[in-house]
Amino acid sequence: MSRMYQKIFTFEGYEVEVASDGQEGLDKAKSGKPTLILLDIMMPKLNGIQVLEQLKADPNTKAIPIIMLTNLAGQQDAEAALAKGAVKYIIKSEYEPKQVADMVKEVLAGYTRNEVPQAASQQ
Amino acid sequence: MNAVSTSQSPTQAEIDAQNYIQKLKQEQARFMASINSLKQGFLILDIKNNILIKNDAIDKMLNLKDLEGNVLLKGDMEVIEEQVKESFSLLKLIDECLAKKDRIVAADIPLKQKHLSIHVSPIISPDETSPLGVVILIEDITEAKVLERSRDEFFSIASHELRTPLTAIRGNTSMILDYFADKLTDPQLSAMIQDIHAASVRLIGIVNDFLNMSRLEQRKMEFKKDVVDIIEIIQEVIKELTHIADEKKLYLRFIPPAVRLSVLVDKDRFKEVVINLVGNGIKFTDTGGITLTVAQADSKVKVLVSDTGLGIHLSNQPLLFHKFQQAGSSLFTRDSSKGTGLGLYISKLITEGMGGTIELVKSEEGKGTTFAISLPLVST
């Protein structure tokens, strides 16, 4: 599925780097210093929450905005990620790829925290 | 003639005593049969923690093999305490119970491979000021716990696993329609891809329904309650659903209350319930429309959702808020395009979870249906 998101961001004009497990993601983030990171939670080697914690603990990467992009849909999971410094928590299955791209654009433009999106209907 | 009779004829007192002893023995037999038939472990202790009565099940439960008999045995509690000390202290629980003079429950105590639930109750005789002892009931809840955990995990993992490929179907079809429209020269091709997309969205909805239902049923759903203005919520719902009503050329009206009314609810969840009712109204109405009314009735806020639709037959009305029921008499007679039949069930769980009620007010075939949600009014 990362191929699908890689495509949409490429179509929208971004340069995209992909990692297939948490450790690879952490390494690439540290060396590549991306503008924004989309982080899944259920991953091999290191899970998304662990990667989030390590990126926020490292002074070189802690300023990079991180958006959780996952199908894990518990209220507690979302709150935990936001409490650890994620800017947004997006439940993949609730949105079209284009909507995800739009949300990323908003974050890059404003770099603000938003409420956890539960479903397509949001205030 | 002095014949020495070895057995004198019994006096009335002796006959009474014999009868009384026999009755006691029968009582004891009944009592022991009862407690030995229990699958829970059962102990009666006196005030000095001596075991007066125990049943067969307690040996198995606490892995005790060397206790014998039901007679007053000093030191037996020490044997039991030794067995369980790595997890808990039974003597401490007993002390707590006697101090409180009331039943105490230790609901979930892990002991080696098991999970136990322990109830300690004081034995209080009306004539005495202090308790005579305690009754201890121990239940093995290991299997129930395992089932509960595996059910939790099942729904959590199943919904995640199902969502992953569904997201791929939804996302890829959506992207084909958005970015490759020029390659879809045949309108039939375009229509087929739209159908695939719509089906995947519906499937995702169904998976979400199942997950929410599971959480609600186990009371694991967290409600983030806030004081909200009910007029605001209804207006938001109308805004979201107007275009669907328009597609069927139905009206969507709101009759607001005379004053602002507030309720204490989880806003998103409450909206879900209203959306479910209005959505159902739209689904089952072909001409006319839906009217929402909000009014105060004593200390409650009532939200009425009325439609001019098909109505529900009297025989189907009792089943409305049950799982998987659509307003049809057979489980096989269903219109899959109209949902899984979980909407009202979930709405009921949510509403009741927030301290309110939901009910069918009236319905007439060919005329229409009215549902009502009732919530406690919050004075601001």
Coordinates of C-alpha atoms in Angstrom, one line a residue, chain B residues 65-297:
Chain B
K65 CA -4.1 -32.1 47.9
D66 CA -3.3 -32.8 51.5
L67 CA -6.2 -31.3 53.3
E68 CA -8.6 -33.9 54.7
G69 CA -12.0 -33.9 56.2
N70 CA -14.3 -31.1 57.2
V71 CA -13.5 -31.1 60.8
L72 CA -12.1 -28.3 62.8
L73 CA -8.4 -28.3 61.7
K74 CA -6.1 -25.7 63.1
G75 CA -3.3 -24.6 60.7
D76 CA -5.1 -25.3 57.5
M77 CA -5.4 -21.7 56.7
E78 CA -1.6 -21.6 56.9
V79 CA -1.4 -24.3 54.2
I80 CA -3.7 -22.3 51.9
E81 CA -1.9 -19.1 52.6
E82 CA 1.4 -20.8 51.7
Q83 CA 0.0 -21.9 48.4
V84 CA -1.3 -18.6 47.3
K85 CA 1.2 -16.2 49.0
E86 CA 2.9 -15.3 45.7
S87 CA -0.3 -13.8 44.4
F88 CA -2.3 -12.6 47.3
S89 CA -3.1 -13.0 51.0
L90 CA -6.4 -14.6 51.8
L91 CA -6.0 -13.8 55.5
K92 CA -5.7 -10.1 54.6
L93 CA -8.9 -10.3 52.6
I94 CA -10.6 -11.9 55.5
D95 CA -9.4 -9.2 57.9
E96 CA -10.8 -6.6 55.5
C97 CA -14.1 -8.3 55.3
L98 CA -14.5 -8.6 59.1
A99 CA -13.4 -5.0 59.6
K100 CA -16.0 -3.7 57.1
K101 CA -18.6 -6.2 58.3
D102 CA -19.5 -6.5 54.6
R103 CA -18.8 -8.6 51.6
I104 CA -15.7 -7.9 49.7
V105 CA -14.8 -9.0 46.2
A106 CA -11.4 -9.5 44.7
A107 CA -12.5 -9.7 41.1
D108 CA -9.4 -10.8 39.3
I109 CA -6.5 -12.5 41.0
P110 CA -3.9 -14.3 38.9
L111 CA -2.6 -17.5 40.5
K112 CA -0.1 -19.5 38.5
Q113 CA -1.9 -20.3 35.3
K114 CA -5.4 -19.4 36.5
H115 CA -7.5 -16.3 37.1
L116 CA -9.6 -16.4 40.2
S117 CA -12.5 -14.3 41.5
I118 CA -12.8 -14.3 45.3
H119 CA -15.8 -13.3 47.4
V120 CA -15.5 -13.1 51.2
S121 CA -18.7 -12.5 53.2
P122 CA -19.1 -12.1 57.0
I123 CA -21.4 -14.5 58.9
I124 CA -23.5 -12.3 61.0
S125 CA -26.0 -13.7 63.5
P126 CA -28.7 -11.2 64.5
D127 CA -28.2 -12.0 68.2
E128 CA -24.5 -11.3 68.1
T129 CA -22.6 -8.0 67.9
S130 CA -19.6 -9.3 66.0
P131 CA -19.4 -11.7 63.1
L132 CA -19.1 -15.4 63.8
G133 CA -16.7 -16.0 60.9
V134 CA -16.6 -15.7 57.1
V135 CA -17.8 -17.5 54.0
I136 CA -15.3 -17.6 51.2
L137 CA -16.4 -18.4 47.6
I138 CA -13.7 -18.8 45.0
E139 CA -14.4 -18.9 41.3
D140 CA -12.1 -20.0 38.5
I141 CA -12.6 -17.3 35.8
T142 CA -9.7 -18.3 33.6
E143 CA -11.7 -19.5 30.7
A144 CA -14.0 -16.4 30.7
K145 CA -10.9 -14.2 30.7
V146 CA -9.2 -16.0 27.9
L147 CA -12.4 -15.8 25.8
E148 CA -12.8 -12.1 26.5
R149 CA -9.2 -11.3 25.6
S150 CA -9.3 -13.4 22.4
R151 CA -12.6 -11.7 21.4
D152 CA -11.1 -8.3 21.9
E153 CA -8.0 -9.2 19.9
F154 CA -10.1 -10.8 17.2
F155 CA -12.1 -7.7 16.5
S156 CA -9.2 -5.4 16.8
I157 CA -6.9 -7.4 14.6
A158 CA -9.7 -8.5 12.2
S159 CA -10.8 -5.0 11.6
H160 CA -7.3 -3.8 11.0
E161 CA -6.5 -6.7 8.7
L162 CA -9.7 -6.2 6.7
R163 CA -9.2 -2.5 6.4
T164 CA -5.7 -2.8 4.8
P165 CA -6.7 -4.5 1.6
L166 CA -10.0 -2.5 1.5
T167 CA -8.0 0.7 1.7
A168 CA -5.9 -0.5 -1.3
I169 CA -9.1 -1.1 -3.3
R170 CA -10.7 2.1 -2.3
G171 CA -7.6 4.2 -2.9
N172 CA -6.5 2.7 -6.2
T173 CA -9.9 2.9 -7.8
S174 CA -10.3 6.5 -6.6
M175 CA -6.9 7.4 -8.1
I176 CA -7.7 5.7 -11.4
L177 CA -10.9 7.9 -11.6
D178 CA -9.0 11.1 -10.6
Y179 CA -5.7 10.7 -12.5
F180 CA -6.4 8.4 -15.4
A181 CA -9.8 9.6 -16.5
D182 CA -8.4 10.3 -20.0
K183 CA -7.5 6.6 -20.3
L184 CA -11.1 5.5 -19.4
T185 CA -12.5 6.1 -22.9
D186 CA -15.3 3.7 -22.6
P187 CA -18.0 4.9 -20.1
Q188 CA -18.7 1.3 -19.1
L189 CA -15.2 1.0 -17.8
S190 CA -15.6 4.2 -15.8
A191 CA -18.8 2.9 -14.3
M192 CA -17.3 -0.4 -13.4
I193 CA -14.5 1.3 -11.5
Q194 CA -16.9 3.5 -9.7
D195 CA -18.9 0.4 -8.7
I196 CA -15.7 -1.2 -7.3
H197 CA -15.0 2.0 -5.4
A198 CA -18.5 2.2 -4.0
A199 CA -18.4 -1.4 -2.9
S200 CA -15.1 -0.9 -1.1
V201 CA -16.5 2.1 0.7
R202 CA -19.5 0.1 1.8
L203 CA -17.3 -2.7 3.0
I204 CA -15.2 -0.4 5.1
G205 CA -18.4 0.9 6.6
I206 CA -19.5 -2.6 7.5
V207 CA -16.1 -3.4 9.1
N208 CA -16.3 -0.2 11.1
D209 CA -19.9 -1.1 12.2
F210 CA -18.7 -4.5 13.5
L211 CA -15.8 -3.0 15.3
N212 CA -17.9 -0.3 16.9
M213 CA -20.6 -2.7 17.8
S214 CA -18.1 -5.0 19.5
R215 CA -16.6 -2.1 21.5
L216 CA -20.0 -0.8 22.5
E217 CA -21.2 -4.2 23.6
Q218 CA -18.2 -4.7 25.8
R219 CA -18.6 -1.2 27.1
K220 CA -15.1 -0.4 25.9
M221 CA -16.3 2.6 23.9
E222 CA -15.1 5.8 25.5
F223 CA -17.5 8.7 25.4
K224 CA -15.9 12.1 25.4
K225 CA -18.8 14.0 26.9
D226 CA -19.2 17.8 26.6
V227 CA -22.0 20.2 27.1
V228 CA -23.3 20.9 23.6
D229 CA -26.0 23.0 22.0
I230 CA -28.4 20.6 20.4
I231 CA -29.5 23.1 17.7
E232 CA -25.9 23.3 16.5
I233 CA -25.6 19.5 16.2
I234 CA -28.9 19.2 14.3
Q235 CA -27.9 22.0 11.9
E236 CA -24.6 20.3 11.2
V237 CA -26.3 17.0 10.5
I238 CA -28.7 18.7 8.1
K239 CA -25.8 20.4 6.3
E240 CA -24.1 17.0 5.8
L241 CA -27.2 15.1 4.6
T242 CA -29.0 17.8 2.5
H243 CA -27.4 16.7 -0.8
I244 CA -28.4 13.1 -0.3
A245 CA -32.0 14.2 0.3
D246 CA -31.8 16.5 -2.7
E247 CA -30.8 13.6 -4.9
K248 CA -34.1 11.9 -4.1
K249 CA -35.9 15.2 -4.2
L250 CA -36.9 15.0 -0.6
Y251 CA -37.1 17.9 1.8
L252 CA -35.1 18.0 5.0
R253 CA -36.6 20.3 7.6
F254 CA -35.7 21.4 11.1
I255 CA -38.2 22.8 13.6
P256 CA -36.0 24.2 16.4
P257 CA -37.0 24.6 20.0
A258 CA -38.1 28.0 21.4
V259 CA -34.9 28.3 23.5
R260 CA -31.4 27.1 23.4
L261 CA -31.2 23.6 24.9
S262 CA -28.0 21.9 26.0
V263 CA -27.1 18.2 26.5
L264 CA -24.1 16.3 27.9
V265 CA -23.0 14.1 25.1
D266 CA -20.1 12.8 23.0
K267 CA -20.7 15.1 20.1
D268 CA -19.3 12.9 17.3
R269 CA -21.2 9.8 18.6
F270 CA -24.4 11.6 19.1
K271 CA -24.2 13.0 15.5
E272 CA -23.7 9.4 14.3
V273 CA -27.1 8.5 15.9
V274 CA -28.9 11.4 14.4
I275 CA -27.3 10.7 11.0
N276 CA -28.4 7.1 11.3
L277 CA -32.0 8.1 11.9
V278 CA -32.2 10.8 9.2
G279 CA -30.3 8.5 6.8
N280 CA -32.8 5.7 7.4
G281 CA -35.6 8.2 6.8
I282 CA -34.1 9.2 3.5
K283 CA -33.5 5.6 2.5
F284 CA -37.0 4.4 3.2
T285 CA -38.8 7.5 1.8
D286 CA -39.6 8.1 -1.9
T287 CA -41.8 11.2 -1.8
G288 CA -42.1 14.0 0.8
G289 CA -39.3 14.3 3.2
I290 CA -37.8 14.3 6.7
T291 CA -38.6 16.6 9.6
L292 CA -36.5 17.0 12.7
T293 CA -38.0 18.6 15.8
V294 CA -36.3 19.4 19.0
A295 CA -38.4 20.2 22.2
Q296 CA -38.1 20.2 25.9
A297 CA -40.2 17.7 27.8

